[in-house]
Amino acid sequence: MKIALMSDSEAILYEFKDNQWIKREDLYWFEWPDGYDQKEGFTYSFKITDFDRDGNEDLVCWTHTNVNGNEWTNIYLNDPKTKSLVKLENADEDVWASPEFDKLTNTIMCNTVSGAFGKSYISTYTLEGLIAAPISKKETDFSQIANNPSDTAFLRTYKGENGLWKLVSEEKVKPEIENNN
């Protein structure tokens, strides 16, 4: 595999097959805060690491950090049978939010923190070979409060079913408002 940096936000992932470089897909990325390493010739936005701890090197591409510090990534797992990388799809979004892998439980946990008027969630996936299947998700939704501060927030619980999220419960809660008198 090789990554060609096209600009400060675009790159192309290539794979070497049949004695030639074949374009796999376009990648969108941003430089890590410590940027580009001139001496070593790489950017910290792409990490070669054994993400799923199976003994094979995988590729993790940091694509963006939003205003709340959420690190969104794409994950490409090494498939030793085909000797290529397989993009790990996410049932919830196009990217993984601050993913962490737990080898003991064979799960990926993602955590998204929103601002005062958005959605925060913790989601868990099981890794079945090269496929991530959703298990559970807890979401706190403050988005309605942006329009009406006296409105309620929602606490939602989801479970994974057939590769998708299914709403299990929804509860309205009144957010605590600080009194600074």
JSON list of C-alpha atoms in Angstrom, two decimals, residues 30 35-36 51-52 55 67 82 99 109 120 135 138 151:
[
{"chain": "A", "resi": 30, "resn": "PHE", "atom": "CA", "xyz": [-5.94, 16.78, 8.11]},
{"chain": "A", "resi": 35, "resn": "GLY", "atom": "CA", "xyz": [2.17, 18.12, 11.37]},
{"chain": "A", "resi": 36, "resn": "TYR", "atom": "CA", "xyz": [4.45, 16.75, 8.74]},
{"chain": "A", "resi": 51, "resn": "PHE", "atom": "CA", "xyz": [-5.33, -1.81, 15.60]},
{"chain": "A", "resi": 52, "resn": "ASP", "atom": "CA", "xyz": [-7.16, -5.11, 16.16]},
{"chain": "A", "resi": 55, "resn": "GLY", "atom": "CA", "xyz": [-0.40, -9.57, 14.67]},
{"chain": "A", "resi": 67, "resn": "VAL", "atom": "CA", "xyz": [-14.56, 21.74, 17.71]},
{"chain": "A", "resi": 82, "resn": "THR", "atom": "CA", "xyz": [-5.88, -11.43, 0.32]},
{"chain": "A", "resi": 99, "resn": "PRO", "atom": "CA", "xyz": [-12.05, 4.37, 18.35]},
{"chain": "A", "resi": 109, "resn": "MET", "atom": "CA", "xyz": [-15.64, 1.50, 21.64]},
{"chain": "A", "resi": 120, "resn": "SER", "atom": "CA", "xyz": [-23.04, 12.79, 22.67]},
{"chain": "A", "resi": 135, "resn": "ILE", "atom": "CA", "xyz": [-23.76, -3.99, 19.97]},
{"chain": "A", "resi": 138, "resn": "LYS", "atom": "CA", "xyz": [-26.11, 5.29, 24.62]},
{"chain": "A", "resi": 151, "resn": "ASP", "atom": "CA", "xyz": [-36.93, 22.24, 26.62]}
]
